[in-house]
Tab-separated table of C-alpha atoms in Angstrom:
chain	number	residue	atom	x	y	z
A	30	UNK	CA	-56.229	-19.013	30.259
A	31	UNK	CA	-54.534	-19.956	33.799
A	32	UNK	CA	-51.528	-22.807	33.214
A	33	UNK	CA	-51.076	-25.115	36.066
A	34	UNK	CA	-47.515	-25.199	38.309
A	35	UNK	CA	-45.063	-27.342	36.843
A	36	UNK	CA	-41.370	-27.845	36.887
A	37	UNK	CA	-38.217	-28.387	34.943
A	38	UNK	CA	-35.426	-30.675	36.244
A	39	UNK	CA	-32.498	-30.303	33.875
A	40	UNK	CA	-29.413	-32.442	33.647
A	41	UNK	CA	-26.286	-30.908	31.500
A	42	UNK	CA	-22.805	-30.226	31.019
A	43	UNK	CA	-21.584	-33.527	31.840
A	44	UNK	CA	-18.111	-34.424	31.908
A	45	UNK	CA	-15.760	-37.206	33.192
A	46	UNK	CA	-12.689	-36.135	34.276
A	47	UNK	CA	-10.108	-38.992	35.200
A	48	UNK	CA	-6.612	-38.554	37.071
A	49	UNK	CA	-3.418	-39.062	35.261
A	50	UNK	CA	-1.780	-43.089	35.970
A	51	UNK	CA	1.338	-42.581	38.241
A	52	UNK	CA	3.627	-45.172	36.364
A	53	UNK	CA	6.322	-43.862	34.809
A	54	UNK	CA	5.413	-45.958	31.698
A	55	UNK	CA	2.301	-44.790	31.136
A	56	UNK	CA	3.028	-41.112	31.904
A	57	UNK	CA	0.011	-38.879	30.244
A	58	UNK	CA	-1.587	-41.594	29.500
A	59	UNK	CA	-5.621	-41.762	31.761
A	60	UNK	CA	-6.021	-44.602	33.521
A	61	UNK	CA	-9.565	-45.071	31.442
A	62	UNK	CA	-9.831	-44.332	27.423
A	63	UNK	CA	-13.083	-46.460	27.450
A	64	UNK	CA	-16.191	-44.399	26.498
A	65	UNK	CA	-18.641	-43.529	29.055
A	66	UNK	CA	-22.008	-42.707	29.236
A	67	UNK	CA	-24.399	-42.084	32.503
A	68	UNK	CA	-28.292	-42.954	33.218
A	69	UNK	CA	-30.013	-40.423	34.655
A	70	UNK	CA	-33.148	-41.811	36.836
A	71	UNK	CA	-35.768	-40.077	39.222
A	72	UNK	CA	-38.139	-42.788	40.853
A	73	UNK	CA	-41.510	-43.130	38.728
A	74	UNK	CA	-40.429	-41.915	35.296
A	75	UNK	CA	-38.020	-43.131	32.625
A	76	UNK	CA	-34.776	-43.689	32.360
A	77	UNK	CA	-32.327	-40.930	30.466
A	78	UNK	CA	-29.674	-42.372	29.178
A	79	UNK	CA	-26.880	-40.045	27.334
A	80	UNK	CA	-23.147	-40.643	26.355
A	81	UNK	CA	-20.817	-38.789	28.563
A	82	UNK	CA	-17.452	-36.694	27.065
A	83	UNK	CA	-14.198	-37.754	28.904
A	84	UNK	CA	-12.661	-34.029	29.763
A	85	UNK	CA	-8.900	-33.955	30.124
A	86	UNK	CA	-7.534	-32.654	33.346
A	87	UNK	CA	-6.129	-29.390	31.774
A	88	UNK	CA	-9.299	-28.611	30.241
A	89	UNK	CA	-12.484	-26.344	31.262
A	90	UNK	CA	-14.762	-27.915	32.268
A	91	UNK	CA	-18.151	-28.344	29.883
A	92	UNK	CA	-20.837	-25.378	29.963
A	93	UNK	CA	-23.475	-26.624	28.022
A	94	UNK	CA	-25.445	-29.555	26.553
A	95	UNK	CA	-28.670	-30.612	28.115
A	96	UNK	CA	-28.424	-34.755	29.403
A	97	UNK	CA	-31.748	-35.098	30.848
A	98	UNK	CA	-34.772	-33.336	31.516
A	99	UNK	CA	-37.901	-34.124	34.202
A	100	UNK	CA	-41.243	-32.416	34.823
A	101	UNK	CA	-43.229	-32.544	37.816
A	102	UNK	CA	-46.421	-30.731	38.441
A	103	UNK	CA	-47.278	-30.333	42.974
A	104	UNK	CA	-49.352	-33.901	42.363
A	105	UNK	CA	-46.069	-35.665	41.009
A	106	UNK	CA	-43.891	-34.383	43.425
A	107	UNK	CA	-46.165	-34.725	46.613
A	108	UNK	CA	-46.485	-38.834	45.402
A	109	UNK	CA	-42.333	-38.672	45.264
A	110	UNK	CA	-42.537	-37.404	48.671
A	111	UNK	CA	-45.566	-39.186	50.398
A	112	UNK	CA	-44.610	-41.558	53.118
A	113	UNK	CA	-46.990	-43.981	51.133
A	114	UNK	CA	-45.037	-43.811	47.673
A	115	UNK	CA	-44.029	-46.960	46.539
A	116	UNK	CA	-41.056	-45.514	45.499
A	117	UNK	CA	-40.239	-44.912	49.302
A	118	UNK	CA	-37.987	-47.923	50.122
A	119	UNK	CA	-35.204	-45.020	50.746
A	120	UNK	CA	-35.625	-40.852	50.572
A	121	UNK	CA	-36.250	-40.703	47.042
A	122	UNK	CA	-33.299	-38.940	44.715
A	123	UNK	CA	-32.050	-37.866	41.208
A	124	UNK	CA	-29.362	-40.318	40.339
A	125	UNK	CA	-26.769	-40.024	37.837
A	126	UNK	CA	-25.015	-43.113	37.481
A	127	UNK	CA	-21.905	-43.169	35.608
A	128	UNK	CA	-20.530	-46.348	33.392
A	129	UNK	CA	-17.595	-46.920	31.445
A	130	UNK	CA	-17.443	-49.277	28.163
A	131	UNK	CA	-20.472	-50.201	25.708
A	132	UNK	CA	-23.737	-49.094	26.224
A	133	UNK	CA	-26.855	-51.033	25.824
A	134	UNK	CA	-27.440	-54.911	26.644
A	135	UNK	CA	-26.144	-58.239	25.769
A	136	UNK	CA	-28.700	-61.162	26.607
A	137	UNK	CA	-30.388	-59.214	29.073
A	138	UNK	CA	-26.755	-58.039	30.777
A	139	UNK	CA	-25.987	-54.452	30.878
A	140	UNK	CA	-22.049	-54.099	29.280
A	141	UNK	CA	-20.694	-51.172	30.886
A	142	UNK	CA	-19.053	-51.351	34.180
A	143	UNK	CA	-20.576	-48.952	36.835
A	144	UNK	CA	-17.851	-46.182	38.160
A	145	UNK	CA	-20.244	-44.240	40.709
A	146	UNK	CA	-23.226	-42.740	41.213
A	147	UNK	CA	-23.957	-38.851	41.932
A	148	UNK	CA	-27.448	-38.798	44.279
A	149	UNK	CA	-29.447	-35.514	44.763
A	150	UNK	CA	-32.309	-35.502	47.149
A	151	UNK	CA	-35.805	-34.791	46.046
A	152	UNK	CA	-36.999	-31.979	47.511
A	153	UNK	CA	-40.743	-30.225	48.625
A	154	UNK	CA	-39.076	-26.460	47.812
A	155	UNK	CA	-38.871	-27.312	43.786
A	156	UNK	CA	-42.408	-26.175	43.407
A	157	UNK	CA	-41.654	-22.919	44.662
A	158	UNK	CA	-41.591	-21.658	41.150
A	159	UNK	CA	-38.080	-19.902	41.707
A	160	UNK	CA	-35.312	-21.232	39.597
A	161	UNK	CA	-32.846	-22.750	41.815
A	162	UNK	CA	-29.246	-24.024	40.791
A	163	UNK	CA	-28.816	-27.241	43.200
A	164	UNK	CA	-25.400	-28.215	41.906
A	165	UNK	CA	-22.736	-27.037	39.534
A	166	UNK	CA	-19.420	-28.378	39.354
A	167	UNK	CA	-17.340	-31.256	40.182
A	168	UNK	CA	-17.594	-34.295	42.130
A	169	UNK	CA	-16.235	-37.528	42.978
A	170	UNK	CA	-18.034	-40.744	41.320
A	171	UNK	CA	-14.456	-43.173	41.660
A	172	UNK	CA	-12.718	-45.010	44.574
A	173	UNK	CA	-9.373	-43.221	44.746
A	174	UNK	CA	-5.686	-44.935	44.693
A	175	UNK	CA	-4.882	-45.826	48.554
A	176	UNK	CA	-1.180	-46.128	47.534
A	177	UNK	CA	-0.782	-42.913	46.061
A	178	UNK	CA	-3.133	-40.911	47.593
A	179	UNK	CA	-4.699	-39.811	44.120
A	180	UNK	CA	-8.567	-39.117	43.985
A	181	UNK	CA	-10.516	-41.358	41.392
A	182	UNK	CA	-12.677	-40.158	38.655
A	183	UNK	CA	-15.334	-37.312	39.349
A	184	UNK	CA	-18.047	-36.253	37.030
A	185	UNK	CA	-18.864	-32.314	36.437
A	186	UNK	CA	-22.770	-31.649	35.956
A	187	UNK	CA	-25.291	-28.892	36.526
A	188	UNK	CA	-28.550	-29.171	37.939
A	189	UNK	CA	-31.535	-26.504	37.820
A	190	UNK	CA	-34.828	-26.630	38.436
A	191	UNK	CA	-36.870	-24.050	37.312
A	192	UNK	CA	-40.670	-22.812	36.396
A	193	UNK	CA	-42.278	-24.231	33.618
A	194	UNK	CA	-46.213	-23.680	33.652
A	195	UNK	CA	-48.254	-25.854	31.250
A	196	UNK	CA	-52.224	-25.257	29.864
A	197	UNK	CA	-54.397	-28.413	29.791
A	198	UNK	CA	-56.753	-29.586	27.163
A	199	UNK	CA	-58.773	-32.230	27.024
A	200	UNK	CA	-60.797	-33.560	23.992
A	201	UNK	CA	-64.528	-33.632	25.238
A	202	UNK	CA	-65.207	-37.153	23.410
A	203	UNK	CA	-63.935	-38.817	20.868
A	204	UNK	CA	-62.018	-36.917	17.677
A	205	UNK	CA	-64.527	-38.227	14.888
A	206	UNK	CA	-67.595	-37.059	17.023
A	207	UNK	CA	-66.629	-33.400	16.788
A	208	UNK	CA	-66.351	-32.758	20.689
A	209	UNK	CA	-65.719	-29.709	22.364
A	210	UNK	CA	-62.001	-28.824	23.834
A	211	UNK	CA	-61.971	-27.727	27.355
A	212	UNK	CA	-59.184	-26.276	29.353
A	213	UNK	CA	-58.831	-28.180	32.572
A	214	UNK	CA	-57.531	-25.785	35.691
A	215	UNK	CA	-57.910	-27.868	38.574
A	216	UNK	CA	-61.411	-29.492	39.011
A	217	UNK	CA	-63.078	-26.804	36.903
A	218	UNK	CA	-63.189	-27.439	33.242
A	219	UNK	CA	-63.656	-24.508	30.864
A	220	UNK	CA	-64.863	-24.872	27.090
A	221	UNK	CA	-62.015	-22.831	24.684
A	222	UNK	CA	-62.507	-24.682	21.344
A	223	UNK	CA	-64.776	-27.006	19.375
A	224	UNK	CA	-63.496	-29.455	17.118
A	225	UNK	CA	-65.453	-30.504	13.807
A	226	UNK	CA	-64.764	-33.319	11.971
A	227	UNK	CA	-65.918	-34.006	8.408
A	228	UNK	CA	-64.740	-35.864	4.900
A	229	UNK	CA	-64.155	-33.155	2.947
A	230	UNK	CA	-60.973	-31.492	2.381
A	231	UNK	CA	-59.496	-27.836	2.279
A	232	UNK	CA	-58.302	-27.501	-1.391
A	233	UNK	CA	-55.506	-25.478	-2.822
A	234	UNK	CA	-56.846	-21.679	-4.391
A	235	UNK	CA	-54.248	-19.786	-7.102
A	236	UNK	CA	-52.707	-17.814	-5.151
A	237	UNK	CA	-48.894	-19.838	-4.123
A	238	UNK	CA	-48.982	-21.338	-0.328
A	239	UNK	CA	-52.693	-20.298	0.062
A	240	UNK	CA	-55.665	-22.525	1.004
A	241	UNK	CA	-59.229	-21.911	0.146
A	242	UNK	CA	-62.168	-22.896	2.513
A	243	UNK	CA	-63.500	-26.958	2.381
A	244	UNK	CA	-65.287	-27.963	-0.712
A	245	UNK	CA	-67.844	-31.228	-1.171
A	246	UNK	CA	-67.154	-33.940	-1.923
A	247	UNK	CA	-66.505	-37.641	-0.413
A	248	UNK	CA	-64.494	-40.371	-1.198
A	249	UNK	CA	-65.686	-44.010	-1.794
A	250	UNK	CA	-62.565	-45.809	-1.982
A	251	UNK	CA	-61.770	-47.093	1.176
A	252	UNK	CA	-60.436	-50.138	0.487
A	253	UNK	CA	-57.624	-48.620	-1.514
A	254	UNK	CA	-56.879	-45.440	-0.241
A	255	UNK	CA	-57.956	-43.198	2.964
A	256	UNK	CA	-58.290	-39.692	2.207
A	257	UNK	CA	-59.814	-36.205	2.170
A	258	UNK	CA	-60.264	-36.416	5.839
A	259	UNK	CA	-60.592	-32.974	7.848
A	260	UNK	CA	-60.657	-31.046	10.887
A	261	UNK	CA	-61.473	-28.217	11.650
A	262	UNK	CA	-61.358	-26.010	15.135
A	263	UNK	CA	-63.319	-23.091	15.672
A	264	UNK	CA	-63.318	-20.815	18.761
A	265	UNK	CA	-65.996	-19.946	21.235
A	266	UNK	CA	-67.381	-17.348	18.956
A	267	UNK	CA	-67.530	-20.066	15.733
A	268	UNK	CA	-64.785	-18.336	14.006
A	269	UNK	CA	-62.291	-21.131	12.663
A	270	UNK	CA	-58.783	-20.594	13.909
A	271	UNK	CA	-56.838	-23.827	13.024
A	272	UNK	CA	-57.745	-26.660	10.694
A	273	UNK	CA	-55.717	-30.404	9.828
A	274	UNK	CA	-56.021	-31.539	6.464
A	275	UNK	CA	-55.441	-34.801	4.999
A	276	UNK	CA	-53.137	-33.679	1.870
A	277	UNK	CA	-51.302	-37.171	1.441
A	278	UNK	CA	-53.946	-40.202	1.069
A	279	UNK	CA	-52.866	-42.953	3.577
A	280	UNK	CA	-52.430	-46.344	0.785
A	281	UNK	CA	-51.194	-49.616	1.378
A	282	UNK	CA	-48.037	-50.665	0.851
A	283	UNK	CA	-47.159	-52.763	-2.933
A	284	UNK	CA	-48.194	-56.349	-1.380
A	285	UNK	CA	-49.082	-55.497	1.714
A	286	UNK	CA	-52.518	-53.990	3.761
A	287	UNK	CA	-50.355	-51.253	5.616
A	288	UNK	CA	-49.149	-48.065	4.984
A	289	UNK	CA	-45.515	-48.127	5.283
A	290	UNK	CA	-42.765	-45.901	6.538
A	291	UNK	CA	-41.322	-45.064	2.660
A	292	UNK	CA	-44.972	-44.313	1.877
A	293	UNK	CA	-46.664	-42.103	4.421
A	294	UNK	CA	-49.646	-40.505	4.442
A	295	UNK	CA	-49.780	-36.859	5.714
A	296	UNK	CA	-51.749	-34.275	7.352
A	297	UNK	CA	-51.694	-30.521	7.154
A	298	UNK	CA	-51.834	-28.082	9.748
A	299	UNK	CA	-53.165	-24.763	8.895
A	300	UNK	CA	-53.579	-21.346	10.546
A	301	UNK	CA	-55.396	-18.461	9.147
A	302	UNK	CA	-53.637	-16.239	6.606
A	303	UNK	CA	-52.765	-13.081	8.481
A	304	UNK	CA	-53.357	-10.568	5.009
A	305	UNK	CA	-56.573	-12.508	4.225
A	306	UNK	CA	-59.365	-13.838	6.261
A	307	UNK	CA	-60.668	-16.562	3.539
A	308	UNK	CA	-57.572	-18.519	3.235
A	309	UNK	CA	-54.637	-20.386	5.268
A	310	UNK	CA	-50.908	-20.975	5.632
A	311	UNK	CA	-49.357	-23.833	6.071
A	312	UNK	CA	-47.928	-24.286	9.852
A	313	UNK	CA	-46.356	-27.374	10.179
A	314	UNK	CA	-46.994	-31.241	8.626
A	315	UNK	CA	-47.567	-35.030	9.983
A	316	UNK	CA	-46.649	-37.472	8.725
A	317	UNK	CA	-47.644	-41.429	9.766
A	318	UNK	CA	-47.037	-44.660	8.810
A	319	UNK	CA	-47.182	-48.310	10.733
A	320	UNK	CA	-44.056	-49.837	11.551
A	321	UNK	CA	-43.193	-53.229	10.761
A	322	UNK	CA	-43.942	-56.960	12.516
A	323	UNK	CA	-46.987	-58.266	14.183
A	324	UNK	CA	-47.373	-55.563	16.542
A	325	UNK	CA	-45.967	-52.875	14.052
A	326	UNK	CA	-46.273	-49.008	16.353
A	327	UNK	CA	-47.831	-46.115	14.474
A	328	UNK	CA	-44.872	-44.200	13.343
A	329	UNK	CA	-45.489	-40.053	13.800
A	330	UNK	CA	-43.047	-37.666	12.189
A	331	UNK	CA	-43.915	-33.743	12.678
A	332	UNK	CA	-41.700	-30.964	11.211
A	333	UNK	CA	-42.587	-26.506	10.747
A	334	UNK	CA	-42.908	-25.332	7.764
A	335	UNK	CA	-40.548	-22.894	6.572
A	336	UNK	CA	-42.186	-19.458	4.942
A	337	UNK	CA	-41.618	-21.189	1.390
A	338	UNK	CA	-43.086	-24.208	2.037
A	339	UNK	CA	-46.265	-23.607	0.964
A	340	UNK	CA	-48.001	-25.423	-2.323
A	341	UNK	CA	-48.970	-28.828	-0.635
A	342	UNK	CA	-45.095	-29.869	-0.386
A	343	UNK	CA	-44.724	-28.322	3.087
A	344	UNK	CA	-41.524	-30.190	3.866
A	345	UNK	CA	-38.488	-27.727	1.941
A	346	UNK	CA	-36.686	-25.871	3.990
A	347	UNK	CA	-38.820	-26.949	7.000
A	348	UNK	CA	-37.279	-27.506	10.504
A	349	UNK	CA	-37.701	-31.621	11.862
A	350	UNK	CA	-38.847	-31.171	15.840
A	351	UNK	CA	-40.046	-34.581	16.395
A	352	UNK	CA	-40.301	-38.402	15.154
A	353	UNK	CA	-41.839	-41.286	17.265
A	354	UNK	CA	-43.396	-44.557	17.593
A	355	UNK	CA	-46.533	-45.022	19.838
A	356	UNK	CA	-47.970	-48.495	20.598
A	357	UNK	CA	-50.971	-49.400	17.673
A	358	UNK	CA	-52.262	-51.585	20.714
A	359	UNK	CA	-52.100	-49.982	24.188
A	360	UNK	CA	-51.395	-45.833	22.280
A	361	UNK	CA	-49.172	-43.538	24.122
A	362	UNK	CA	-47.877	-40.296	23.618
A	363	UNK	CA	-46.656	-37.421	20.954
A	364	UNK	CA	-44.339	-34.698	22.376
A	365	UNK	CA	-42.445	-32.181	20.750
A	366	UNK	CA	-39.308	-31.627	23.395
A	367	UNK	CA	-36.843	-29.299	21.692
A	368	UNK	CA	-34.341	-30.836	24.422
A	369	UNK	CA	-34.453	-34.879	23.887
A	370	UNK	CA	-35.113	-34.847	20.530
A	371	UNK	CA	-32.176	-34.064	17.960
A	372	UNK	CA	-32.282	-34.426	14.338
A	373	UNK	CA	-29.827	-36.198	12.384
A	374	UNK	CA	-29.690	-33.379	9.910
A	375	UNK	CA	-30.766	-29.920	12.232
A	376	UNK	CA	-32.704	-27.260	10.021
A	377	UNK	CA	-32.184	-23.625	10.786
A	378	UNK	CA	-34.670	-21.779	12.908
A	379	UNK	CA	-37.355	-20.037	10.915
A	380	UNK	CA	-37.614	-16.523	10.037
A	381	UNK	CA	-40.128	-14.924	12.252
A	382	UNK	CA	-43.868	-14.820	11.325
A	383	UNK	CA	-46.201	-12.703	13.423
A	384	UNK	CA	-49.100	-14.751	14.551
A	385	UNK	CA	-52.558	-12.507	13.429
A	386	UNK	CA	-53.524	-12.300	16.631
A	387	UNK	CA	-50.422	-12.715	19.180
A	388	UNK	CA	-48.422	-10.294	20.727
A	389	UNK	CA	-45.550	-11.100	18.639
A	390	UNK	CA	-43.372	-12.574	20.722
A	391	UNK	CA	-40.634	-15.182	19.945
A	392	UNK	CA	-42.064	-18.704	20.365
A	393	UNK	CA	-42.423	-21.293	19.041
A	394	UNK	CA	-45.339	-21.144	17.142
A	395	UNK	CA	-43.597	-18.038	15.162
A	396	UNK	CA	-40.133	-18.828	15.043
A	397	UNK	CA	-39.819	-22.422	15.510
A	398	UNK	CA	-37.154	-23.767	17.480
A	399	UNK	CA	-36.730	-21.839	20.821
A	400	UNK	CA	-33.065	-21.403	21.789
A	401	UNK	CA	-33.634	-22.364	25.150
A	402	UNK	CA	-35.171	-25.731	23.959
A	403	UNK	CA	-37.307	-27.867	25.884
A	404	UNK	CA	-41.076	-29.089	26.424
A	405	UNK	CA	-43.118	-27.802	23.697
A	406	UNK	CA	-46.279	-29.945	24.235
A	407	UNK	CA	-47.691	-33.050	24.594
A	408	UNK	CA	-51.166	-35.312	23.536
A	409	UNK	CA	-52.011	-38.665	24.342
A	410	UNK	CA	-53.506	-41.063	22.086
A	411	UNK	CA	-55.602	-44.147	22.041
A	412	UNK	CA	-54.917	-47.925	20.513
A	413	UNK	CA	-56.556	-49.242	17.366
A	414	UNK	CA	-59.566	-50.691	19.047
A	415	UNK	CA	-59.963	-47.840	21.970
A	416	UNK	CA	-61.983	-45.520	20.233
A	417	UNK	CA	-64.303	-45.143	23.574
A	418	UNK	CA	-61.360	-43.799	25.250
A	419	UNK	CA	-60.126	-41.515	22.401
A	420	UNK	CA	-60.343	-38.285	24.563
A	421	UNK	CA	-56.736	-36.982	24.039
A	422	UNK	CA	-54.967	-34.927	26.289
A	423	UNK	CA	-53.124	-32.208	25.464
A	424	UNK	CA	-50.427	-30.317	27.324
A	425	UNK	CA	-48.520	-27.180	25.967
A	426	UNK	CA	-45.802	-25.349	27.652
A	427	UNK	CA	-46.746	-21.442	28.256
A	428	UNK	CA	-44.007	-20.060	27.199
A	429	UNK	CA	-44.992	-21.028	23.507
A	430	UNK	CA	-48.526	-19.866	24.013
A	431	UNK	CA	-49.208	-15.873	23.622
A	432	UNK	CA	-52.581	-16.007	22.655
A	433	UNK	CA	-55.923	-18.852	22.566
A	434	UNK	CA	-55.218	-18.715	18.613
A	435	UNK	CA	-51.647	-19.628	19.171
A	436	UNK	CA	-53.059	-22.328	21.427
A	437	UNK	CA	-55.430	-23.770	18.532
A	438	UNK	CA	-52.729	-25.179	16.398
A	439	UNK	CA	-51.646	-27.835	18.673
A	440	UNK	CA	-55.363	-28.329	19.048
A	441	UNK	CA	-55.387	-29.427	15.214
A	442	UNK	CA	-51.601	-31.576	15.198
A	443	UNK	CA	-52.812	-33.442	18.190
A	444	UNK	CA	-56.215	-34.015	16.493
A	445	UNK	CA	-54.534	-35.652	13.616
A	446	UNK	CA	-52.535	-37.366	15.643
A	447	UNK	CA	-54.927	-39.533	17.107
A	448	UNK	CA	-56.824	-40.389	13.756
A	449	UNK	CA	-53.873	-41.193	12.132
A	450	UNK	CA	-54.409	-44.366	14.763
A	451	UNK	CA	-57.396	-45.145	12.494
A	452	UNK	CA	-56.054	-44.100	8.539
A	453	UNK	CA	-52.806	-46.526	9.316
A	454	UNK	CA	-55.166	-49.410	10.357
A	455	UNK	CA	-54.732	-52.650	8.331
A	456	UNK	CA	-56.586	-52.130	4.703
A	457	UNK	CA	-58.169	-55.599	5.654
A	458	UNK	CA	-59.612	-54.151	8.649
A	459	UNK	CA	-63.192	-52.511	8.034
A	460	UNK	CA	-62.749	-48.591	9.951
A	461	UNK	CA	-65.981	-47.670	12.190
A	462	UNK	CA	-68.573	-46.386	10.930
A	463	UNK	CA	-67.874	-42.180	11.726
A	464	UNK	CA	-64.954	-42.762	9.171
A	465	UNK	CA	-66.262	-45.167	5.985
């Protein structure tokens, strides 16, 4: 498997350091004790914003703490740079602007006060693949006192940008249609995986955390419950090396046609048991639910499985690495991103596992979360009535990949991921025919 170039632009160790007032009265007392917090923008992608730690004077400066991370691949950072961008109004730059007072909005008015703004030029040598450090340290954001000759506030941040290769997948149709997965590299598209979808389900054997192969058997009750719904993905050779299992029906809501957040159905994802070749272990779960109002999102919560959490429960002892809402209408996109997302509650890293068939090495398909942190993968997904465009894409960080096996899981989450769009449809609504 070849990964394409891409890069990661990291934000972190952000600090506000403001000067002592020079009246006697107020003597060790700053001149701000308003909280502050900073957007971080780069033309064409979304704003970052992150709450800022005011550093005292005396103090050493922060050292870690990640504010804000970008990736660019050569296409997204030749259309930053092309005389033709429509971003282009000035030389385009990474902007950190710094506020002081409350964040967020009130009637459409942004509350905090701007302080300054930090700019760093985009540049054509951050696809060079070499990690570069473009700034570390302290500079000034704040107008300085004429009278006294004191400088005004200055923000401390580090800036990298360093390699961060991705593989590309691509669904070769529609989920329910049991497509093949190919690997795109370029303009040349290689088959790696086939994906079968069918209505039975995996069921539990004796032995504790184990799961037997699918047994017959369909289910007739649509119009009260969705379930037994499963996926399986099998390598070029036919073997299967990942499956997604439906192990928590998706049911409506007392008085209502949804399936709600307190109630979620779930999915499964298995690997392969590494001391037996007729049975699986649990790898991680999925759980989804539709949000409420009119235009209620599909809500996705994914978390690993610890070693014990075996025996259908799958969610003791289990580590939390990502929870979103993606538009029911329009769909949008999962990502696990050890870096922006942070659990209320964090769960300790796993023990390791060796994958059957990896090298071994720590990742996070073995150990869960990296300590580095950062882009794990990503799929896109369709909206509810879409389902001629349901060919998700899937993009996994290499670092996390030692092996096509290791590769297969995330093959299987981001399968279930986009049916879940169909089990948390409205009960009123009749599901196409693939799926009833």
């Amino acid at each position: 498997m070849d990964p394409r170039a891409f890069v990661k632009l990291s934000v972190s160790a952000l600090g506000v350091r403001v000067p002592l007032a020079s009246k006697p009265a107020r003597t060790g007392v700053h001149s701000s004790t308003s909280p502050f917090f900073c957007e971080v923008r780069l033309p064409g992608y979304p704003v970052q914003t992150t709450p800022v730690p005011l550093v005292s004077p005396t103090s050493p400066p922060p050292d870690r703490g990640i504010a804000a991370n970008f990736y660019l691949d050569e296409s997204a950072l030749d259309k930053l740079l092309s005389p033709t961008s429509c971003f282009k109004s000035s030389f385009p730059c990474l902007e950190v602007l710094v506020y002081t007072g409350r964040q967020g909005t009130r009637c459409g008015v942004k509350e905090g006060k701007l302080m300054g703004t930090f700019s760093l030029p985009v540049s054509s040598q951050w696809m060079e693949g070499k990690p570069i450090q473009l700034h570390s340290g302290w500079t000034g954001i704040g107008k300085g006192n004429s009278t006294d000759g004191k400088p005004g506030a200055e923000l401390h941040l580090v800036i990298k940008v360093e390699a961060d290769p991705r593989y590309i997948f691509q669904f070769d149709g529609e989920t329910v249609a049991s497509p093949q997965i190919v690997q795109i590299q370029g303009k040349i598209t290689q088959p790696l995986f086939s994906c079968k979808f069918s209505r039975d389900r995996l069921s539990r054997s004796s032995g504790a955390g184990k799961w037997s192969g699918p047994l017959g058997g369909h289910d007739h009750k649509e119009r009260k419950e969705r379930k037994g719904w499963l996926i399986m993905i099998h390598d070029l050779s036919g073997s299967p090396v990942a499956a997604a299992s439906m192990v928590t029906p998706f049911v409506p809501s007392a008085g209502s046609d949804r399936v709600s957040r307190s109630n979620p159905g779930a999915w499964l994802i298995l690997r392969p048991d590494s001391t037996s070749g007729d049975s699986w272990e649990p790898w991680g779960r999925l759980e989804a639910w539709k949000e409420r109002g009119s235009k209620g999102g599909l809500g996705l919560r994914f978390q690993l499985v610890a070693e014990n959490g075996g025996g259908g429960t799958a969610n003791v002892g289990g580590a939390l690495v990502s929870e979103t809402v993606i538009s029911s209408h329009s769909g949008g996109e999962f990502s696990i991103d050890t870096a922006r997302f942070r659990p209320a509650t964090p769960s300790p890293a796993r023990t390791p596992v060796q994958s059957p068939r990896s090298s071994g090495d720590c990742n996070f398909i073995n150990v869960g979360l990296p300590a580095s942190g950062g882009f794990v993968m990503s799929c896109t997904t369709r909206g509810e009535r879409q389902s001629s465009s349901g060919r998700p894409l899937v993009q996994l960080a290499m670092r996390h990949i030692t092996c096509a096996e290791d590769a297969a899981v995330f093959m299987a989450l981001a399968a279930a991921v986009d049916l879940s769009i169909d089990a948390c449809q409205p009960f009123s609504r009749k599901l196409r025919k693939e799926l009833s």
